[in-house]
Coordinates of C-alpha atoms in Angstrom, one line a residue:
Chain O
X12 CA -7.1 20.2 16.9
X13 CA -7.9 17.8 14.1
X14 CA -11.5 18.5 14.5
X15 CA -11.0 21.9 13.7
X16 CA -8.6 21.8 10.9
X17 CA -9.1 23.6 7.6
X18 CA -10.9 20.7 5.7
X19 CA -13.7 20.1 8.8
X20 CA -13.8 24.3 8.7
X21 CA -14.8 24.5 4.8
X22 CA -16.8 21.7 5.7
X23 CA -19.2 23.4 8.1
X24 CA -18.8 26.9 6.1
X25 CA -19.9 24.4 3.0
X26 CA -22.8 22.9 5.1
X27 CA -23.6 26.3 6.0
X28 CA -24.4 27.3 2.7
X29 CA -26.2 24.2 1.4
X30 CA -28.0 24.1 4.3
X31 CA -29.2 27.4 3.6
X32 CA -30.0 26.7 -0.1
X33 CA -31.4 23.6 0.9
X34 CA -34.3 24.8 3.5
X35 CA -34.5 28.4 2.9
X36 CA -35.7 26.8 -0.7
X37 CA -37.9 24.7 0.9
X38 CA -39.4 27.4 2.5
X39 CA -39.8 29.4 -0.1
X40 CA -41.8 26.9 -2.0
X41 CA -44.2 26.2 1.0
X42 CA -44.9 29.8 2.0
X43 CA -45.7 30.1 -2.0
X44 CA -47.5 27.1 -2.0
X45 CA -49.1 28.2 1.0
X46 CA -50.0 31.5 -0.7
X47 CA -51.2 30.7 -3.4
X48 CA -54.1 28.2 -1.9
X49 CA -54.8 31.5 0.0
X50 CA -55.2 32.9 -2.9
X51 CA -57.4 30.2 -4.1
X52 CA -59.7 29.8 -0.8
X53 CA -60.1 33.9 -1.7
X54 CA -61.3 32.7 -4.9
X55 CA -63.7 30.5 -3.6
X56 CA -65.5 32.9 -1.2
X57 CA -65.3 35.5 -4.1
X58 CA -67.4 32.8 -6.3
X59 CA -69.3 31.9 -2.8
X60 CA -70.2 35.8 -2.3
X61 CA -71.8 35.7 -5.8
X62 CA -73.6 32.7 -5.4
X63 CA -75.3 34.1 -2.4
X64 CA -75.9 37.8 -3.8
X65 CA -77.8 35.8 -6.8
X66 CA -79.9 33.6 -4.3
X67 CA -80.7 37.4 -2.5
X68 CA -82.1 38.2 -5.4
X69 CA -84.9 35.3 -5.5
X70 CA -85.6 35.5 -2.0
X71 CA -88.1 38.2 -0.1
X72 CA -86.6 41.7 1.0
X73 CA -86.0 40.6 4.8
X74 CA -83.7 37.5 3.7
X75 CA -82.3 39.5 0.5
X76 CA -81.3 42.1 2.6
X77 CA -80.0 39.9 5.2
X78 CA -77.3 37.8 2.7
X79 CA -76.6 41.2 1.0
X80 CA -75.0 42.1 3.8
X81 CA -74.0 39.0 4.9
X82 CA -72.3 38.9 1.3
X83 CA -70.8 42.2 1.7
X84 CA -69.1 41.4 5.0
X85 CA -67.7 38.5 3.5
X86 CA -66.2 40.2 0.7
X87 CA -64.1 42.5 2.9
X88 CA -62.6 39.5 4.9
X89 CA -61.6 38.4 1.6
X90 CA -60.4 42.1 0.7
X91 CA -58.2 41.7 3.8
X92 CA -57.3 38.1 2.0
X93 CA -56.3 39.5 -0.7
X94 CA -53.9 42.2 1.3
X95 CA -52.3 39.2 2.9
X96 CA -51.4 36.9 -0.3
X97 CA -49.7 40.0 -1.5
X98 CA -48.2 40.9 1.4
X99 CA -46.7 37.5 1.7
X100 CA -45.2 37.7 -1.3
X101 CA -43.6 40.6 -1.1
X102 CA -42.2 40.6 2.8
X103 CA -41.9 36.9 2.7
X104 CA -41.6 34.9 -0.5
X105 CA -39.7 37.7 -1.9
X106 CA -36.7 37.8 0.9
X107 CA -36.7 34.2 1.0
X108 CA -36.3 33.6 -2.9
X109 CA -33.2 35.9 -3.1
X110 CA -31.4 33.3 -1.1
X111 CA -31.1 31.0 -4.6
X112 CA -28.6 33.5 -6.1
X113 CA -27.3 34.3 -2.8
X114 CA -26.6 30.8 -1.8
X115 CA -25.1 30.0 -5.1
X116 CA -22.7 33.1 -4.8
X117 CA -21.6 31.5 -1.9
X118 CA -21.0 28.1 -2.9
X119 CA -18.9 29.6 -5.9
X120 CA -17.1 32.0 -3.0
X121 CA -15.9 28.0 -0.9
X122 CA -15.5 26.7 -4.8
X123 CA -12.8 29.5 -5.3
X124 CA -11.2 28.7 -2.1
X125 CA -11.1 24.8 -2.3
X126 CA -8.8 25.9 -5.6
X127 CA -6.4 27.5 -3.7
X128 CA -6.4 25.2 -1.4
X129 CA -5.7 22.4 -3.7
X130 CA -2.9 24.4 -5.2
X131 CA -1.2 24.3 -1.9
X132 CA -1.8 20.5 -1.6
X133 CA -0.1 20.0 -5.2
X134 CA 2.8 22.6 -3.9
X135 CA 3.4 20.6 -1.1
X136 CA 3.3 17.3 -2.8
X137 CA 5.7 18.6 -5.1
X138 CA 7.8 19.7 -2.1
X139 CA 8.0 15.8 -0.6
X140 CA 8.7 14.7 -4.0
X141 CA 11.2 16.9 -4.3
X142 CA 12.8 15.9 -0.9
X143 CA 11.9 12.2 -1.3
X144 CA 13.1 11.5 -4.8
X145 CA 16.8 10.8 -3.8
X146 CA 16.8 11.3 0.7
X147 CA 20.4 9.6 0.8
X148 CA 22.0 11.5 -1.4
X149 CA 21.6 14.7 -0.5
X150 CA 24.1 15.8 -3.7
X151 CA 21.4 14.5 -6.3
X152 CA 19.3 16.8 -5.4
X153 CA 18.9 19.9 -7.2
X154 CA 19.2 22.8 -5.0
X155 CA 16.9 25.3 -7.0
X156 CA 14.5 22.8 -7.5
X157 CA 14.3 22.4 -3.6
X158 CA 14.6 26.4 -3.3
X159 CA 11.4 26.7 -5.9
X160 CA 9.3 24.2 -4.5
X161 CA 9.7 25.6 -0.8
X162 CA 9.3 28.7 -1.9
X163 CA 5.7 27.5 -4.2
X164 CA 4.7 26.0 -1.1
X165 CA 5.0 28.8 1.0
X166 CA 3.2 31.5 -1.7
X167 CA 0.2 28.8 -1.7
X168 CA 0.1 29.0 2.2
X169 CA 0.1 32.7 2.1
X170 CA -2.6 32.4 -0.5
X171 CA -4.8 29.9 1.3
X172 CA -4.3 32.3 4.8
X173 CA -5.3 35.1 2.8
X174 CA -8.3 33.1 1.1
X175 CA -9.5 31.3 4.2
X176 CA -9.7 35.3 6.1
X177 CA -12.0 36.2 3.1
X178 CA -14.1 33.3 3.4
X179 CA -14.5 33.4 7.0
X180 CA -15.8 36.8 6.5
X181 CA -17.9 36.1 3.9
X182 CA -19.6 33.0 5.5
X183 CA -20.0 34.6 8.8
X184 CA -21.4 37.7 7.3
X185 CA -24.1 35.7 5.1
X186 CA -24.6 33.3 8.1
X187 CA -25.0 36.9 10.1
X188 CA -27.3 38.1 6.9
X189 CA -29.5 34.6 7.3
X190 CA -29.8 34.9 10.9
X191 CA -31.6 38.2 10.9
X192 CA -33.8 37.5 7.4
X193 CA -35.0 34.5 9.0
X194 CA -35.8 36.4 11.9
X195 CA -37.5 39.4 9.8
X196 CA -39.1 37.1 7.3
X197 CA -41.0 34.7 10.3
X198 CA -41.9 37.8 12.1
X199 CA -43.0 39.1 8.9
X200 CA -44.9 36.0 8.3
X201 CA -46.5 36.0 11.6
X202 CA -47.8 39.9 11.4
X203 CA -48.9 39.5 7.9
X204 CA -51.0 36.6 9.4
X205 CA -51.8 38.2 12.7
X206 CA -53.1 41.3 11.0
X207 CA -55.4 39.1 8.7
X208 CA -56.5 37.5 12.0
X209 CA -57.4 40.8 13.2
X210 CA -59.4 41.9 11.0
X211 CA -61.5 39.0 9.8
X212 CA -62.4 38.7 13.5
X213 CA -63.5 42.0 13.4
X214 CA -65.6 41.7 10.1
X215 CA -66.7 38.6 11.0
X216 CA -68.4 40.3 13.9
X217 CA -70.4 42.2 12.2
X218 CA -71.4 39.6 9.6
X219 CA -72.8 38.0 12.6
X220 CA -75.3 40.7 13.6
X221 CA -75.8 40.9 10.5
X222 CA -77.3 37.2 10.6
X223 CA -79.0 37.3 13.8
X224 CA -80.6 41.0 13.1
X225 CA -82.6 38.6 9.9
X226 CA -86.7 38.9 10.7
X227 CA -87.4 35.5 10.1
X228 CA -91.3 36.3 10.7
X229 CA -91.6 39.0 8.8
X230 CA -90.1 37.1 5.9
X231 CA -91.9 34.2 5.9
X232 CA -95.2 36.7 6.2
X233 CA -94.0 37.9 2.9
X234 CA -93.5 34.5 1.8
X235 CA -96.9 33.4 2.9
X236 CA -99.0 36.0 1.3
X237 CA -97.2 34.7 -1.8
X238 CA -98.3 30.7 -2.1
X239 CA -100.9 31.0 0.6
X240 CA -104.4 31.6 -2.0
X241 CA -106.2 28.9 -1.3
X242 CA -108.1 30.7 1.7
X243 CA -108.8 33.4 -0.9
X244 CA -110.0 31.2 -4.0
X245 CA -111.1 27.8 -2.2
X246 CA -113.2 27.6 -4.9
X247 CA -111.8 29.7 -8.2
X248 CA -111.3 27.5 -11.0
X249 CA -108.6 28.2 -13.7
X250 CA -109.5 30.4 -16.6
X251 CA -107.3 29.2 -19.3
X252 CA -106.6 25.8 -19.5
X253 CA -103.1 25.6 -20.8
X254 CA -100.4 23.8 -18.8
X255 CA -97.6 24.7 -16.2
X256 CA -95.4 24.8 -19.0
X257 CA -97.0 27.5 -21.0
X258 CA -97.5 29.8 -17.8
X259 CA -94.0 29.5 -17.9
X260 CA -93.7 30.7 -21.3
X261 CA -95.9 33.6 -20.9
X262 CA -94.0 34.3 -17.7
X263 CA -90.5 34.8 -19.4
X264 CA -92.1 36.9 -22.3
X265 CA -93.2 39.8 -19.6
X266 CA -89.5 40.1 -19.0
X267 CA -89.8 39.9 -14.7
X268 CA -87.4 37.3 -14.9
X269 CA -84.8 38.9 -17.4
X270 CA -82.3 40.0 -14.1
X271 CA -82.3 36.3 -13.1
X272 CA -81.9 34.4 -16.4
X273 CA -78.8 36.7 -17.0
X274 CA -77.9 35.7 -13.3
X275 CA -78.0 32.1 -14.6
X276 CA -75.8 32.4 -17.2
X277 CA -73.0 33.7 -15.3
X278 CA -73.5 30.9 -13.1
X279 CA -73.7 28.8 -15.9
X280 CA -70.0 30.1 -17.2
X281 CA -69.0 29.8 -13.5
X282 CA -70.0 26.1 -13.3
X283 CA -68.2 25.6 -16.3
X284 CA -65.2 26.5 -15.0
X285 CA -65.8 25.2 -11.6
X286 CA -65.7 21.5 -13.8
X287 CA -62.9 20.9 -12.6
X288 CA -63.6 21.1 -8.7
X289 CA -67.3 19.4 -9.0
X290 CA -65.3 16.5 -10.7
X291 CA -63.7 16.5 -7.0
X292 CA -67.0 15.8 -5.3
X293 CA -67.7 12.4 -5.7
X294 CA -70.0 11.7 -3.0
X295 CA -73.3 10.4 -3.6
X296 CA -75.5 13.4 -1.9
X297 CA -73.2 15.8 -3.9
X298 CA -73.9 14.6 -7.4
X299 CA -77.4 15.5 -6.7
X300 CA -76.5 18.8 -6.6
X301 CA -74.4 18.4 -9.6
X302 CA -77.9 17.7 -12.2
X303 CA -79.5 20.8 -10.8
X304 CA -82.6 21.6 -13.1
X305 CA -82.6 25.1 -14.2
X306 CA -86.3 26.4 -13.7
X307 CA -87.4 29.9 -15.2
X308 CA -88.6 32.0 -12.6
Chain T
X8 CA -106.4 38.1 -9.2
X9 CA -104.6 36.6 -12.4
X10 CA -100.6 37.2 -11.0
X11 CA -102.5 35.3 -7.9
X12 CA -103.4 32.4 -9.8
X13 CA -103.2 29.0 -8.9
X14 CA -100.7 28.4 -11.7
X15 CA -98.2 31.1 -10.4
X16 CA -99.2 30.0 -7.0
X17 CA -97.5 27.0 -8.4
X18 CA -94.5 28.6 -10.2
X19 CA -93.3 30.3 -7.0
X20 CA -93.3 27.2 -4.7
X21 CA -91.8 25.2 -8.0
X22 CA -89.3 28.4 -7.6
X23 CA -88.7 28.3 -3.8
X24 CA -88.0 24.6 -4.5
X25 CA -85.6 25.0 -7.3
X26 CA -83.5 28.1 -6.1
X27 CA -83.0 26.4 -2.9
X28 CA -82.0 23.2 -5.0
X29 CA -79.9 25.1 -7.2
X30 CA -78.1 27.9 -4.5
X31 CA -77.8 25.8 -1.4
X32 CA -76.3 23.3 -3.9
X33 CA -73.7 25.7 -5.0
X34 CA -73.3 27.1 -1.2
X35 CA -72.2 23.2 -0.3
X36 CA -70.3 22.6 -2.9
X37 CA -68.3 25.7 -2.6
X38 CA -67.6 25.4 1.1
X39 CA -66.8 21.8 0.7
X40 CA -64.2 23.0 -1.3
X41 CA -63.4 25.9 1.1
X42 CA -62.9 23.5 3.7
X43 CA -61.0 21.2 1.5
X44 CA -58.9 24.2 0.4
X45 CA -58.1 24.7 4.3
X46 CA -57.3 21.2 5.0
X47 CA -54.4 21.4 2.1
X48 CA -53.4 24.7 3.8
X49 CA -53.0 22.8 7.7
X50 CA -51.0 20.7 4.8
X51 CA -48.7 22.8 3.6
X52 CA -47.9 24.1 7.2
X53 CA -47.1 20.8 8.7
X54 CA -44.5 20.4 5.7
X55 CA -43.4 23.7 6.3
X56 CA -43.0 22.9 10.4
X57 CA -41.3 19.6 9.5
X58 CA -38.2 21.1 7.5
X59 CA -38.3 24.0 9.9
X60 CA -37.3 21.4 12.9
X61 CA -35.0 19.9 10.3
X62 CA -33.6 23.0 9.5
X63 CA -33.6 23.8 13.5
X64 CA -31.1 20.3 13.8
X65 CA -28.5 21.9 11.5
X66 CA -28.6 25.1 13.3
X67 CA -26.5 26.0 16.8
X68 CA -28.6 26.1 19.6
X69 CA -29.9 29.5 20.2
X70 CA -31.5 29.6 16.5
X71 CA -32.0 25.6 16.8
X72 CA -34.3 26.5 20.2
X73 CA -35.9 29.4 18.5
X74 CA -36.9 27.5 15.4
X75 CA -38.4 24.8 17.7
X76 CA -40.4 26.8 19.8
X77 CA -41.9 28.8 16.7
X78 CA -42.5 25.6 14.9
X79 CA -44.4 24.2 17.7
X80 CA -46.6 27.3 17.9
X81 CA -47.4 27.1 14.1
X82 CA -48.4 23.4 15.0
X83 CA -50.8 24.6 17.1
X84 CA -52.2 27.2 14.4
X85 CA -52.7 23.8 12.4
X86 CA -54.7 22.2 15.1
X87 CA -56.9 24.7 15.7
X88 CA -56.9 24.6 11.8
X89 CA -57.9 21.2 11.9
X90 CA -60.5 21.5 14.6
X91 CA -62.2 24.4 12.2
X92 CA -62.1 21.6 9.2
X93 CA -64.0 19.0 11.2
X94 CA -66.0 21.5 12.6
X95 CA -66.8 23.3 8.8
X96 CA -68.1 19.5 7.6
X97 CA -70.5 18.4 10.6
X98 CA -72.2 22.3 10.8
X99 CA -71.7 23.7 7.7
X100 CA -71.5 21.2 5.4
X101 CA -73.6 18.5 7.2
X102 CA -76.7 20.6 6.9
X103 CA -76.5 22.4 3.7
X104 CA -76.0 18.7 1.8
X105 CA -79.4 17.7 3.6
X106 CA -80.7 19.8 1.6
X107 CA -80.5 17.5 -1.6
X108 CA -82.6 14.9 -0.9
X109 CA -84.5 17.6 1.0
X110 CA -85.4 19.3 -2.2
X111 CA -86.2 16.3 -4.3
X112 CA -88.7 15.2 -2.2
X113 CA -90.1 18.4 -2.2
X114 CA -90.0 18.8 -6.4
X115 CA -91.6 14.9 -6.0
X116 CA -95.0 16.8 -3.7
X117 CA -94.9 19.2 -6.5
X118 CA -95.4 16.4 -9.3
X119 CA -97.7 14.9 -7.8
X120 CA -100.3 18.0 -6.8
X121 CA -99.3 18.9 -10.7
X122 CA -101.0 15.7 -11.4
X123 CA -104.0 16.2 -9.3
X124 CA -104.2 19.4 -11.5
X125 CA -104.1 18.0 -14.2
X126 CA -107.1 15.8 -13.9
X127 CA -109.0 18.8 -12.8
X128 CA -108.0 20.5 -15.9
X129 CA -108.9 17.2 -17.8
X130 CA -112.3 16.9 -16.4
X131 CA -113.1 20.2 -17.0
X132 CA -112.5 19.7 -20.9
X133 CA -114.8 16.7 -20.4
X134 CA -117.6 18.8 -19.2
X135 CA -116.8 21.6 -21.7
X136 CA -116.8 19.2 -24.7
X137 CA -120.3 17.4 -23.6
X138 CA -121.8 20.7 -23.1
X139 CA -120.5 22.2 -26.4
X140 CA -120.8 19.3 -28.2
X141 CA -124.6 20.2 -29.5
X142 CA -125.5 22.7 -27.9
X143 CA -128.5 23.9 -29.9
X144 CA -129.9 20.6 -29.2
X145 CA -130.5 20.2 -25.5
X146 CA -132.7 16.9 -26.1
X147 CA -129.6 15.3 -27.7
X148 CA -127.3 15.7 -24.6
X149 CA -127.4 12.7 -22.5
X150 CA -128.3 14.0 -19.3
X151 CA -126.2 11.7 -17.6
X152 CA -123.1 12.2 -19.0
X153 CA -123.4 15.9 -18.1
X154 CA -124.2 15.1 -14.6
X155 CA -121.0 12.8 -14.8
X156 CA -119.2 15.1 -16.1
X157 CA -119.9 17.6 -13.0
X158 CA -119.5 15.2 -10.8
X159 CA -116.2 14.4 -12.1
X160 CA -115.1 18.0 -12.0
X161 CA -116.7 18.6 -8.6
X162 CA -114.2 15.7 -7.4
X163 CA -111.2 17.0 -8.9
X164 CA -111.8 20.6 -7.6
X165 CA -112.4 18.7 -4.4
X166 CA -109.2 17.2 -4.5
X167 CA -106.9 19.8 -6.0
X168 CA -108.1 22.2 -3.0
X169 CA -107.4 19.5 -0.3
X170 CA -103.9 18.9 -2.1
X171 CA -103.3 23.0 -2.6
X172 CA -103.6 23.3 1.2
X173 CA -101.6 20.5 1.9
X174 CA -98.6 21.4 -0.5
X175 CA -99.3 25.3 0.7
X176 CA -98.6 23.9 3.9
X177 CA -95.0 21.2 3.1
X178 CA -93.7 24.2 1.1
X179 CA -94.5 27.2 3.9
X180 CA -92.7 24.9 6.1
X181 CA -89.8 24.0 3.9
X182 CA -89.4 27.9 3.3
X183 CA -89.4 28.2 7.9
X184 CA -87.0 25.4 7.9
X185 CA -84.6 26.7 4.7
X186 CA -84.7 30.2 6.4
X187 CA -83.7 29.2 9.5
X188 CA -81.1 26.9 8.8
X189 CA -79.7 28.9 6.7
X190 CA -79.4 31.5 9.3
X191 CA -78.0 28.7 11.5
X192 CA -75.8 27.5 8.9
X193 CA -73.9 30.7 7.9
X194 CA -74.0 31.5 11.2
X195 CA -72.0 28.5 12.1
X196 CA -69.4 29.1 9.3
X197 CA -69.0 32.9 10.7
X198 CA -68.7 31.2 14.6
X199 CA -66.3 28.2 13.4
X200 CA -64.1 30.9 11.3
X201 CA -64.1 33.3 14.8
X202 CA -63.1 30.7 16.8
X203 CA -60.1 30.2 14.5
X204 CA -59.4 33.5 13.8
X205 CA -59.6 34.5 17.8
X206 CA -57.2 30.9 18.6
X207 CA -54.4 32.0 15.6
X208 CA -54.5 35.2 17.1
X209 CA -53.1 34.0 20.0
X210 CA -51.0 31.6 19.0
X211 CA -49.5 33.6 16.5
X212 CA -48.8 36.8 19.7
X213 CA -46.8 33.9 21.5
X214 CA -44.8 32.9 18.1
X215 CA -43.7 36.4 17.5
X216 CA -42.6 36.3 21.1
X217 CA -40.3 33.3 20.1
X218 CA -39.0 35.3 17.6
X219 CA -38.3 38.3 19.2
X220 CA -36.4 36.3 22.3
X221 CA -33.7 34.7 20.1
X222 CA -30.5 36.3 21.0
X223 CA -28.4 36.6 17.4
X224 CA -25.5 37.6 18.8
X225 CA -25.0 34.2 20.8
X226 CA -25.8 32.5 18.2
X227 CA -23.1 34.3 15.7
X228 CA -20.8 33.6 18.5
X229 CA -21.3 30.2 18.6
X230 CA -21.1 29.9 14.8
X231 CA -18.2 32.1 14.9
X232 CA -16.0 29.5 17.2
X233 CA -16.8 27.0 14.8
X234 CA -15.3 28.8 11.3
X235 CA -13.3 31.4 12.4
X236 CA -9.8 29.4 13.4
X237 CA -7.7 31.0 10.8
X238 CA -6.4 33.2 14.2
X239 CA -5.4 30.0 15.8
X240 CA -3.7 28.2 13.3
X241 CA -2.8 30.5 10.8
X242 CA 0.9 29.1 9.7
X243 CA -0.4 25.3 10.0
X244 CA -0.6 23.2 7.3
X245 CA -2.8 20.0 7.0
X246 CA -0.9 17.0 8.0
X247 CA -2.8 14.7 5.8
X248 CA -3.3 15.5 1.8
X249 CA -6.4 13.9 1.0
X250 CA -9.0 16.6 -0.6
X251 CA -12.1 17.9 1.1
X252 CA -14.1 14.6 -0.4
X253 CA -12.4 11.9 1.9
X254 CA -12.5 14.0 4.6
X255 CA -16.4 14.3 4.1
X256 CA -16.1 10.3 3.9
X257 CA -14.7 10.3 7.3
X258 CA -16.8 12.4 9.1
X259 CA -19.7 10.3 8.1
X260 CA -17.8 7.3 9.5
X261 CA -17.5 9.2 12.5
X262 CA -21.0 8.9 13.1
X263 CA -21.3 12.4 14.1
X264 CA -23.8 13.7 11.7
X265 CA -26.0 10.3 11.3
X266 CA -29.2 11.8 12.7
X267 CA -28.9 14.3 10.1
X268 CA -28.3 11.9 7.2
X269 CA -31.6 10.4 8.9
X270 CA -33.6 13.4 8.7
X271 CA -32.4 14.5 5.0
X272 CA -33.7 10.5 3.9
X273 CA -37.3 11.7 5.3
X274 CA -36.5 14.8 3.3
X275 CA -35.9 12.8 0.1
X276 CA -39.5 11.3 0.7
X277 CA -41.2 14.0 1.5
X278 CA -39.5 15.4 -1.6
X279 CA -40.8 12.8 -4.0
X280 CA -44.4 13.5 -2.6
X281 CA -44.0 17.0 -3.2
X282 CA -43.0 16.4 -7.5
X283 CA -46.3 17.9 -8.4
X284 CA -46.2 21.1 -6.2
X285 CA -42.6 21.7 -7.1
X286 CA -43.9 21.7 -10.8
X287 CA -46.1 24.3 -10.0
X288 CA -43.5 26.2 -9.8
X289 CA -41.8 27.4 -12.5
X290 CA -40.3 31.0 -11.9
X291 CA -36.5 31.0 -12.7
X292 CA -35.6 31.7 -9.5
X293 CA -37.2 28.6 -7.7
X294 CA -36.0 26.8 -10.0
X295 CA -32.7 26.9 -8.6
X296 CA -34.0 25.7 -5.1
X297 CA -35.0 22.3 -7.1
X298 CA -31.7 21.7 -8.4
X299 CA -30.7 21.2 -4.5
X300 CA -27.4 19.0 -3.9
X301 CA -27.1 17.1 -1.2
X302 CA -24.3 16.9 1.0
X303 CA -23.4 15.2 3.9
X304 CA -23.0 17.5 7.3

């Protein structure tokens, strides 16, 4: 019976509780955690999906066309993302950080009792004294002092019965509480991410066709009738004789490139926040990509 | 004939060369990051599935089973995770980083037919300066140097054709290549991502299953047996009056709970690896979950 006496009960209601507070708090901070980088790998397609809608742009109507919608399919799996971070936080992260005040209500619940509880110690210690101070003569002892401190001792005992029925109640109830949250906030968890599943499969799909439907040939016609002159003017010599550099010029002054160089800029503002992650890529093959020449056309 | 010209001939494969420089740079260095953004996701799982099984250890053995068999499917979300990492870097990010040095050696075939150009355009001023340079006076032209002169240009316009078709050629099929692998490429990421998407489906169906199958009751029952023995010993007073703190000291002597003290070390580590993330968060309410004391059941 020692086993289960009073002290190894409080102990397992305490461990209960601090287990609780201990790993439901872990949990919470993970599933944020875990949240939040979905948040930020929704953030990175998002600046992804931009990149490539820019690049349309520059590129001939078969392959524009193509990573428009390529673009757009992208952006509803990261609609759907978005529907899960925030669904996360509200059917998971939410349920789970109630449990800090919870668990702390708890622990002040056992606190209360372990007072009581100590009471009845002192009253009982007071009892032996009592009982102790003088055994052989039974004359030296006062009476009403033995009277009082049997009758302290048995006021704490009723106290500490009465106590110890609360507190069972209260920790079965929560432990009752935290079976069924965990239960409802894993399930939750895994629907949340199920449904996400779902559907990116399903957009995914189409972003697919949407690849394989691309008219490379057609494209690359386009493309040829473009840098392919040399049949036409095997022997046309230049008119002007001003360099690369002024064509250039002249070319930014009619204004067909406007809708890019604005393009640029944004990406320009992008890549200056993106500082940060570029720092990240250290590898050799990267960095070439970090000293990108902007070109005007 | 003039938007034809050889200059903007020039300008659009400079262009061609450049975007592709510029975007698929920005394409691989945002689905590096992707991919890098997964990989700390799989991360943030494992964590999560390690205190889970902790967690599972302090629980009674219907919610201890339940927590094990749902943290072993979320494992396998994390594999399939980790296969769609390695699988992101060799054919998504593999291919799309080729296209660095890729692109410089195309800018470098560029240069150098810009050079060839140039001399044309140098020879030509030749010829235009000895013609100019008297030309009232045809006796004072040395006939020679205008027949140089020609010559000179001939040579040039010889060679910038030959080079025209030759660069026409490296960029028409550096525009085949780009628009196929990029079809290949994104094509890849959208196969890679369906793969994971169809695998997590799957995984996560048999989770929720895990879920579903855990029998509260039993489990409260169980828990129950363990707390509730006010019924049984409801007049019985502890024999021994040390306070809850020396019995805690004796359990641990007891042995009974050392796999646990084990497992809660491997916490403390994990813990001290985890400062930065629990910095991250500063809501009042997590806060609470950092302040975590340790006890020993």
């Amino acid at each position: 019976m020692n086993s289960l006496s009073r002290d190894a009960q409080v102990k397992i209601m305490e461990g209960t509780v601090a287990n609780a507070e201990k790993y439901l708090g872990q949990f919470c901070m993970l599933l944020a955690s875990y949240t939040r980088k979905t948040a930020r790998l929704r953030d990175k397609v998002d600046l992804l999906i931009r990149h490539i809608m820019d690049f349309a742009n520059t590129e001939n109507p078969e392959m524009r066309s193509c990573l428009k919608d390529f673009g757009e399919e992208l952006s509803k799996v990261q609609d759907y993302r978005q529907a899960q971070v925030e669904r996360l936080d509200v059917k998971v992260i939410g349920p789970l950080k109630a449990y800090g005040p919870m668990t702390k209500s708890k622990r002040t619940d056992i606190k209360k009792f372990n007072s009581v509880r100590n009471r009845e110690m002192k009253e009982l210690e007071v009892l032996q004294k009592v009982k102790q101070r003088n055994p052989s003569d039974r004359q030296g002892i006062s009476l009403s002092a033995l009277v009082e401190a049997e009758a302290n001792v048995q006021k704490a005992s009723v106290d500490v019965n009465h106590t110890t029925h609360q507190l069972e109640e209260i920790i079965f109830k929560f432990q009752k509480e935290k079976l069924k949250d965990l239960k409802n906030i894993f399930s939750n968890f895994v629907t949340i991410e199920m449904t996400f599943h779902a559907k990116a499969l399903e957009v995914y799909t189409n972003a697919f066709q949407c690849l394989q439907d691309f008219d490379e040939g057609k494209d690359l016609e386009a493309f040829r009738s473009k840098i392919c002159i040399s049949d036409l003017e095997n022997n046309a010599r230049p008119v002007q004789t001003h360099g690369p550099l002024d064509t250039q010029r002249s070319m930014r002054r009619q204004g067909q490139v406007s809708e890019d160089e604005q393009d640029e800029e944004e990406d320009e503002e992008e890549e200056e926040e993106e500082v940060e992650e570029l720092q990240e890529v250290s590898d050799e093959d990267y960095n070439q990509y970090s000293k990108i020449k902007k070109i005007d056309i």
